XYZ file of C-alpha atoms in Angstrom:
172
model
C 230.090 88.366 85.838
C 227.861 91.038 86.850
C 227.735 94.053 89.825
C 225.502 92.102 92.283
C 224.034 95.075 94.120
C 222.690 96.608 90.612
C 222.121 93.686 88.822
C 219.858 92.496 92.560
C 218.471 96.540 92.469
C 217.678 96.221 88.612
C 215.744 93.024 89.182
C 213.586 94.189 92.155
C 212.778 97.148 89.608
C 211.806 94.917 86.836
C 209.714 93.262 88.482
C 207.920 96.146 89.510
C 208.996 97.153 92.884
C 210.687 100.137 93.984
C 214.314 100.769 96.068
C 213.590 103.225 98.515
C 217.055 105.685 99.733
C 217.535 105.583 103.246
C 219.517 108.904 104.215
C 220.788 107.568 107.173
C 222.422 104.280 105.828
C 226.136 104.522 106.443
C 228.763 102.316 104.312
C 232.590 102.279 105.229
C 235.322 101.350 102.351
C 238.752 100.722 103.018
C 241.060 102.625 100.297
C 239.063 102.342 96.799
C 242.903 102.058 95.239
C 245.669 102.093 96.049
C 247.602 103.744 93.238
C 246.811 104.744 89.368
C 247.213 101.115 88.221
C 244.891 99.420 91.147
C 242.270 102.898 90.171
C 242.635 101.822 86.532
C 242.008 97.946 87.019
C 239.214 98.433 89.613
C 237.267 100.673 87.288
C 237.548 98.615 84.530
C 236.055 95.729 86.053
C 233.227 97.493 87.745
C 232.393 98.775 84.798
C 232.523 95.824 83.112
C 230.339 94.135 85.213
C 227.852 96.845 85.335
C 227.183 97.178 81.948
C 227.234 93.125 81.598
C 224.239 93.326 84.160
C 222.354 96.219 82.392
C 222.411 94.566 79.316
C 221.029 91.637 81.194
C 218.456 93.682 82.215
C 218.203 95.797 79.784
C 214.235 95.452 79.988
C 214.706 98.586 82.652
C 215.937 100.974 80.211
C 212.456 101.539 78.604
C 211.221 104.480 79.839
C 207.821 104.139 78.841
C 207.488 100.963 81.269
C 210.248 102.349 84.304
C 209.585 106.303 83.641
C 212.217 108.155 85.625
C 214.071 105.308 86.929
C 215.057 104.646 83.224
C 215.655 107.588 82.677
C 218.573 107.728 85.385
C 220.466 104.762 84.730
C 220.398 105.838 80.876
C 222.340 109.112 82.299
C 224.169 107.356 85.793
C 225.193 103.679 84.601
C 225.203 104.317 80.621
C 226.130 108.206 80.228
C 228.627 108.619 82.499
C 230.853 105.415 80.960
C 230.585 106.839 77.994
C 231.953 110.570 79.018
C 235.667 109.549 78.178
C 235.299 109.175 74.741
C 233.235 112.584 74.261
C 236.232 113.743 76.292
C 238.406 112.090 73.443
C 236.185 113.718 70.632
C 236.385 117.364 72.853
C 240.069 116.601 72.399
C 239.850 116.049 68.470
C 238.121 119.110 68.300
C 240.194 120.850 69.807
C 243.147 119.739 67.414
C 241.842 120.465 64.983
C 240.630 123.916 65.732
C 244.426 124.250 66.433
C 245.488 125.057 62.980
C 243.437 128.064 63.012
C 243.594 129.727 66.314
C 246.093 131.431 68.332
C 244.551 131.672 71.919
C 244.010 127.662 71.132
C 247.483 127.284 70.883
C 248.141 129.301 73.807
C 246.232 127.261 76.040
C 247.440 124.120 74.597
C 251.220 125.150 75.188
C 249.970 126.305 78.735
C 248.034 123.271 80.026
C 251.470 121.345 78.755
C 253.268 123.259 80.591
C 250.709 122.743 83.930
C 251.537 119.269 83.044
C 254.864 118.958 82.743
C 255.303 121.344 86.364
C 252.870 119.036 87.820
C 254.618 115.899 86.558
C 258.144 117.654 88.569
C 256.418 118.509 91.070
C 254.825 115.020 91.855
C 258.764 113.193 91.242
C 259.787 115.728 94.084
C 256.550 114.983 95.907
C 256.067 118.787 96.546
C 253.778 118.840 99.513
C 251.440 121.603 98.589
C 251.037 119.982 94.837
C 250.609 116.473 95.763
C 247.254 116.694 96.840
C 245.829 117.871 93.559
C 248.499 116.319 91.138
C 247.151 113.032 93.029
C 243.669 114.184 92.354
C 244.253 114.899 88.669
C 246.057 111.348 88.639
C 242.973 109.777 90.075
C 240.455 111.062 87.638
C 242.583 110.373 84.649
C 242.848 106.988 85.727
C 239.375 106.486 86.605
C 238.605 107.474 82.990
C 241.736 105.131 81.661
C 239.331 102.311 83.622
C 236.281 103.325 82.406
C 237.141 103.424 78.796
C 238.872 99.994 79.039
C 235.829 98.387 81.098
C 233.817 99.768 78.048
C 235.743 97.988 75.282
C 235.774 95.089 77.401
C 232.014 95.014 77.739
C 231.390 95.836 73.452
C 234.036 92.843 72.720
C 232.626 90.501 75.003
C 235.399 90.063 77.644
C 233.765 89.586 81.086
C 235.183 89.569 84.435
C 234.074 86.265 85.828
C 236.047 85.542 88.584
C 237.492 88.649 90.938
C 240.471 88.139 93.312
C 240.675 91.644 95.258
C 244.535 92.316 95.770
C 244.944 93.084 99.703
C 248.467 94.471 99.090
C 250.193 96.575 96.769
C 252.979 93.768 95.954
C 250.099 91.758 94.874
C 249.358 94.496 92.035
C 253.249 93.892 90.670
């Protein structure tokens, strides 16, 4: 129920070797998703897993013992899942500052509006807006995945057992 590559990685560091980068490594994926729903399950799982295996390990994030490396995955593995709910609290703040401020207001009623053109113009699959409407889908649902993975981790659900779904019919 963990990310084999970093739980493998964060036990070669623990014991007190080092990974060394290799610029010219090359790795081919097929599609990472296939859609919003495949991005959002996929995500979750990953990070899931991850933070099941850093917890495992958890021995790495002491920076006095792993200096910079700690350091890192603190910021990389940790950090980073955590950015949608700052993103949440930005959003709070934001709300509330609402009440009080015109130009917020403004620029709440005009990203809706961004929204709302972008949601038309992705039902009519406008060519030049599909690229970063599908974009804008992406990250959203890479942060939907994230957040969920999260949760998942802090309640104790783990992802034993993953069945990768080769077709999109298999996601139904």
């Amino acid at each position: 129920d963990v990310t084999d590559d970093l739980y493998t990685a964060l036990s070669v560091i623990a014991q007190g070797y080092h990974f060394v980068f290799e610029p010219e490594a090359v790795a081919e994926v097929n599609v990472p998703s296939r859609n919003a729903r495949h991005e959002i399950q996929r995500r979750r799982r990953i990070v899931t897993r991850s933070l099941t295996g850093i917890f495992r390990m958890r021995r790495v994030l002491n920076p006095r013992r792993f200096g910079w490396f700690s350091i890192g995955l603190w910021i990389n593995k940790i950090g980073r899942r955590l950015l949608p709910f700052f993103l949440l609290l930005v959003l709070a703040g934001a709300l509330r500052m609402l009440a009080t401020t015109d130009l917020l207001i403004a620029a709440i009623v005009l990203t809706l509006a961004v929204l709302v053109a972008g949601r038309v113009a992705f039902l009519r699959q406008t060519p030049k807006l599909a690229k970063p409407i599908g974009l804008a889908i992406y990250v959203l649902a890479g942060f939907s995945g994230t957040a969920w993975g999260v949760i998942d981790f802090l309640t104790g659900r783990r992802v034993s057992v993953w069945e990768p779904r080769k077709t999109e019919e298999a996601e139904s």
